[in-house]
Amino acid sequence: MQAFKKVLVSVVMVASMAAVSSSTLAAPKGEEIVKEAIEKTLSGIEIAQAAVKGGDLSTASKDILDAAQASKEFRFEGTERQRQKATDVLKAARKALDSGDIAGAEAGLAAALKSFSEMKAKYDLTH
């Protein structure tokens, strides 16, 4: 009976250690969301730039809006203020595009792309 108890305790301890180890080694779900958000933001800006160059202004406006929405999910304390400023630049680029200022929109998109790329680099260094 004592041998059975020892085996049972050992099995329970091994099972609990395995459960804790696998959850500890797994990547946090929040990191996946943040990485996906920055990737969506960057690709949305690049797609909008291509649409502006192609002359499809309504699609470009929608792409800028989508990129700005995706940027809201990019939460990283080290770049939060920069994210807010870059999102404001995106919004200004969309306003410029909607008012017919294509050069202003292109400049805003380029600035936003640069800023979000810098934020992604900072995030990647720490994660």
PDB file of C-alpha atoms in Angstrom:
ATOM      1  CA  MET A   1       0.000   0.000   0.000  1.00  0.00           C
ATOM      2  CA  GLN A   2       2.836   2.377   0.804  1.00  0.00           C
ATOM      3  CA  ALA A   3       4.477   1.677  -2.540  1.00  0.00           C
ATOM      4  CA  PHE A   4       1.170   2.474  -4.283  1.00  0.00           C
ATOM      5  CA  LYS A   5       0.928   5.822  -2.439  1.00  0.00           C
ATOM      6  CA  LYS A   6       4.493   6.717  -3.405  1.00  0.00           C
ATOM      7  CA  VAL A   7       3.829   5.891  -7.056  1.00  0.00           C
ATOM      8  CA  LEU A   8       0.563   7.841  -7.012  1.00  0.00           C
ATOM      9  CA  VAL A   9       2.205  10.912  -5.460  1.00  0.00           C
ATOM     10  CA  SER A  10       5.039  10.708  -7.986  1.00  0.00           C
ATOM     11  CA  VAL A  11       2.613  10.499 -10.913  1.00  0.00           C
ATOM     12  CA  VAL A  12       0.609  13.470  -9.656  1.00  0.00           C
ATOM     13  CA  MET A  13       3.764  15.538  -9.161  1.00  0.00           C
ATOM     14  CA  VAL A  14       5.065  14.711 -12.653  1.00  0.00           C
ATOM     15  CA  ALA A  15       1.690  15.564 -14.201  1.00  0.00           C
ATOM     16  CA  SER A  16       1.481  18.888 -12.395  1.00  0.00           C
ATOM     17  CA  MET A  17       5.051  19.784 -13.337  1.00  0.00           C
ATOM     18  CA  ALA A  18       4.337  18.963 -16.974  1.00  0.00           C
ATOM     19  CA  ALA A  19       1.210  21.121 -16.961  1.00  0.00           C
ATOM     20  CA  VAL A  20       3.038  24.079 -15.422  1.00  0.00           C
ATOM     21  CA  SER A  21       6.042  23.694 -17.717  1.00  0.00           C
ATOM     22  CA  SER A  22       4.019  23.636 -20.928  1.00  0.00           C
ATOM     23  CA  SER A  23       1.972  26.694 -19.983  1.00  0.00           C
ATOM     24  CA  THR A  24       5.098  28.552 -18.923  1.00  0.00           C
ATOM     25  CA  LEU A  25       6.868  27.859 -22.202  1.00  0.00           C
ATOM     26  CA  ALA A  26       3.904  28.817 -24.348  1.00  0.00           C
ATOM     27  CA  ALA A  27       3.940  32.311 -25.855  1.00  0.00           C
ATOM     28  CA  PRO A  28       1.472  34.638 -24.196  1.00  0.00           C
ATOM     29  CA  LYS A  29      -1.666  35.192 -26.229  1.00  0.00           C
ATOM     30  CA  GLY A  30      -1.364  38.952 -25.815  1.00  0.00           C
ATOM     31  CA  GLU A  31       1.938  38.984 -27.707  1.00  0.00           C
ATOM     32  CA  GLU A  32       0.309  37.334 -30.711  1.00  0.00           C
ATOM     33  CA  ILE A  33      -2.369  40.012 -30.809  1.00  0.00           C
ATOM     34  CA  VAL A  34       0.199  42.809 -30.590  1.00  0.00           C
ATOM     35  CA  LYS A  35       2.390  41.306 -33.326  1.00  0.00           C
ATOM     36  CA  GLU A  36      -0.616  40.772 -35.575  1.00  0.00           C
ATOM     37  CA  ALA A  37      -1.761  44.353 -34.988  1.00  0.00           C
ATOM     38  CA  ILE A  38       1.553  45.915 -35.976  1.00  0.00           C
ATOM     39  CA  GLU A  39       1.785  43.688 -39.051  1.00  0.00           C
ATOM     40  CA  LYS A  40      -1.753  44.660 -40.111  1.00  0.00           C
ATOM     41  CA  THR A  41      -0.948  48.314 -39.567  1.00  0.00           C
ATOM     42  CA  LEU A  42       2.226  48.198 -41.633  1.00  0.00           C
ATOM     43  CA  SER A  43       0.644  46.223 -44.455  1.00  0.00           C
ATOM     44  CA  GLY A  44      -2.401  48.517 -44.447  1.00  0.00           C
ATOM     45  CA  ILE A  45      -0.176  51.573 -44.854  1.00  0.00           C
ATOM     46  CA  GLU A  46       1.776  49.923 -47.669  1.00  0.00           C
ATOM     47  CA  ILE A  47      -1.450  48.922 -49.447  1.00  0.00           C
ATOM     48  CA  ALA A  48      -2.779  52.460 -49.057  1.00  0.00           C
ATOM     49  CA  GLN A  49       0.437  53.869 -50.525  1.00  0.00           C
ATOM     50  CA  ALA A  50       0.087  51.568 -53.537  1.00  0.00           C
ATOM     51  CA  ALA A  51      -3.574  52.563 -53.959  1.00  0.00           C
ATOM     52  CA  VAL A  52      -2.678  56.271 -53.854  1.00  0.00           C
ATOM     53  CA  LYS A  53       0.022  55.759 -56.483  1.00  0.00           C
ATOM     54  CA  GLY A  54      -2.474  53.779 -58.552  1.00  0.00           C
ATOM     55  CA  GLY A  55      -5.042  56.570 -58.309  1.00  0.00           C
ATOM     56  CA  ASP A  56      -7.642  54.553 -56.376  1.00  0.00           C
ATOM     57  CA  LEU A  57      -8.312  57.162 -53.709  1.00  0.00           C
ATOM     58  CA  SER A  58     -11.463  55.636 -52.206  1.00  0.00           C
ATOM     59  CA  THR A  59      -9.704  52.318 -51.614  1.00  0.00           C
ATOM     60  CA  ALA A  60      -6.689  54.139 -50.208  1.00  0.00           C
ATOM     61  CA  SER A  61      -8.922  56.022 -47.773  1.00  0.00           C
ATOM     62  CA  LYS A  62     -10.468  52.758 -46.584  1.00  0.00           C
ATOM     63  CA  ASP A  63      -7.020  51.149 -46.250  1.00  0.00           C
ATOM     64  CA  ILE A  64      -5.781  54.067 -44.143  1.00  0.00           C
ATOM     65  CA  LEU A  65      -8.823  53.711 -41.895  1.00  0.00           C
ATOM     66  CA  ASP A  66      -8.188  49.971 -41.535  1.00  0.00           C
ATOM     67  CA  ALA A  67      -4.531  50.604 -40.668  1.00  0.00           C
ATOM     68  CA  ALA A  68      -5.516  53.188 -38.059  1.00  0.00           C
ATOM     69  CA  GLN A  69      -7.999  50.752 -36.532  1.00  0.00           C
ATOM     70  CA  ALA A  70      -5.391  47.971 -36.421  1.00  0.00           C
ATOM     71  CA  SER A  71      -2.917  50.304 -34.738  1.00  0.00           C
ATOM     72  CA  LYS A  72      -5.237  50.571 -31.738  1.00  0.00           C
ATOM     73  CA  GLU A  73      -4.451  46.954 -30.862  1.00  0.00           C
ATOM     74  CA  PHE A  74      -0.708  47.611 -30.858  1.00  0.00           C
ATOM     75  CA  ARG A  75      -0.218  48.169 -27.143  1.00  0.00           C
ATOM     76  CA  PHE A  76       3.375  48.381 -26.054  1.00  0.00           C
ATOM     77  CA  GLU A  77       4.215  50.671 -23.166  1.00  0.00           C
ATOM     78  CA  GLY A  78       7.556  51.735 -24.589  1.00  0.00           C
ATOM     79  CA  THR A  79       6.005  53.174 -27.731  1.00  0.00           C
ATOM     80  CA  GLU A  80       2.518  54.203 -26.642  1.00  0.00           C
ATOM     81  CA  ARG A  81       2.969  57.944 -27.158  1.00  0.00           C
ATOM     82  CA  GLN A  82       4.674  57.373 -30.487  1.00  0.00           C
ATOM     83  CA  ARG A  83       1.777  55.112 -31.534  1.00  0.00           C
ATOM     84  CA  GLN A  84      -0.721  57.844 -30.714  1.00  0.00           C
ATOM     85  CA  LYS A  85       1.219  60.397 -32.755  1.00  0.00           C
ATOM     86  CA  ALA A  86       1.625  58.010 -35.697  1.00  0.00           C
ATOM     87  CA  THR A  87      -2.087  57.207 -35.642  1.00  0.00           C
ATOM     88  CA  ASP A  88      -2.803  60.950 -35.713  1.00  0.00           C
ATOM     89  CA  VAL A  89      -0.526  61.222 -38.752  1.00  0.00           C
ATOM     90  CA  LEU A  90      -2.526  58.426 -40.410  1.00  0.00           C
ATOM     91  CA  LYS A  91      -5.770  60.258 -39.700  1.00  0.00           C
ATOM     92  CA  ALA A  92      -4.317  63.477 -41.116  1.00  0.00           C
ATOM     93  CA  ALA A  93      -3.199  61.594 -44.234  1.00  0.00           C
ATOM     94  CA  ARG A  94      -6.726  60.286 -44.686  1.00  0.00           C
ATOM     95  CA  LYS A  95      -8.178  63.791 -44.295  1.00  0.00           C
ATOM     96  CA  ALA A  96      -5.677  65.101 -46.833  1.00  0.00           C
ATOM     97  CA  LEU A  97      -6.604  62.326 -49.226  1.00  0.00           C
ATOM     98  CA  ASP A  98     -10.317  62.956 -48.802  1.00  0.00           C
ATOM     99  CA  SER A  99      -9.807  66.663 -49.495  1.00  0.00           C
ATOM    100  CA  GLY A 100      -7.779  65.924 -52.638  1.00  0.00           C
ATOM    101  CA  ASP A 101      -4.296  66.675 -51.293  1.00  0.00           C
ATOM    102  CA  ILE A 102      -2.530  63.632 -52.692  1.00  0.00           C
ATOM    103  CA  ALA A 103       0.977  64.929 -51.957  1.00  0.00           C
ATOM    104  CA  GLY A 104       0.038  65.548 -48.319  1.00  0.00           C
ATOM    105  CA  ALA A 105      -1.476  62.092 -48.058  1.00  0.00           C
ATOM    106  CA  GLU A 106       1.627  60.456 -49.521  1.00  0.00           C
ATOM    107  CA  ALA A 107       3.875  62.376 -47.128  1.00  0.00           C
ATOM    108  CA  GLY A 108       1.683  61.412 -44.166  1.00  0.00           C
ATOM    109  CA  LEU A 109       1.649  57.758 -45.171  1.00  0.00           C
ATOM    110  CA  ALA A 110       5.434  57.740 -45.531  1.00  0.00           C
ATOM    111  CA  ALA A 111       5.872  59.346 -42.111  1.00  0.00           C
ATOM    112  CA  ALA A 112       3.419  56.914 -40.504  1.00  0.00           C
ATOM    113  CA  LEU A 113       5.118  53.929 -42.128  1.00  0.00           C
ATOM    114  CA  LYS A 114       8.493  55.073 -40.837  1.00  0.00           C
ATOM    115  CA  SER A 115       7.150  55.634 -37.330  1.00  0.00           C
ATOM    116  CA  PHE A 116       5.324  52.294 -37.130  1.00  0.00           C
ATOM    117  CA  SER A 117       8.396  50.504 -38.515  1.00  0.00           C
ATOM    118  CA  GLU A 118      10.488  52.053 -35.740  1.00  0.00           C
ATOM    119  CA  MET A 119       7.932  50.924 -33.150  1.00  0.00           C
ATOM    120  CA  LYS A 120       7.964  47.392 -34.545  1.00  0.00           C
ATOM    121  CA  ALA A 121      11.765  47.337 -34.321  1.00  0.00           C
ATOM    122  CA  LYS A 122      11.617  48.477 -30.671  1.00  0.00           C
ATOM    123  CA  TYR A 123       8.988  45.854 -29.898  1.00  0.00           C
ATOM    124  CA  ASP A 124      10.952  43.099 -31.626  1.00  0.00           C
ATOM    125  CA  LEU A 125      14.070  43.945 -29.610  1.00  0.00           C
ATOM    126  CA  THR A 126      12.268  43.339 -26.342  1.00  0.00           C
ATOM    127  CA  HIS A 127      10.158  40.331 -27.327  1.00  0.00           C
TER     128      HIS A 127
END
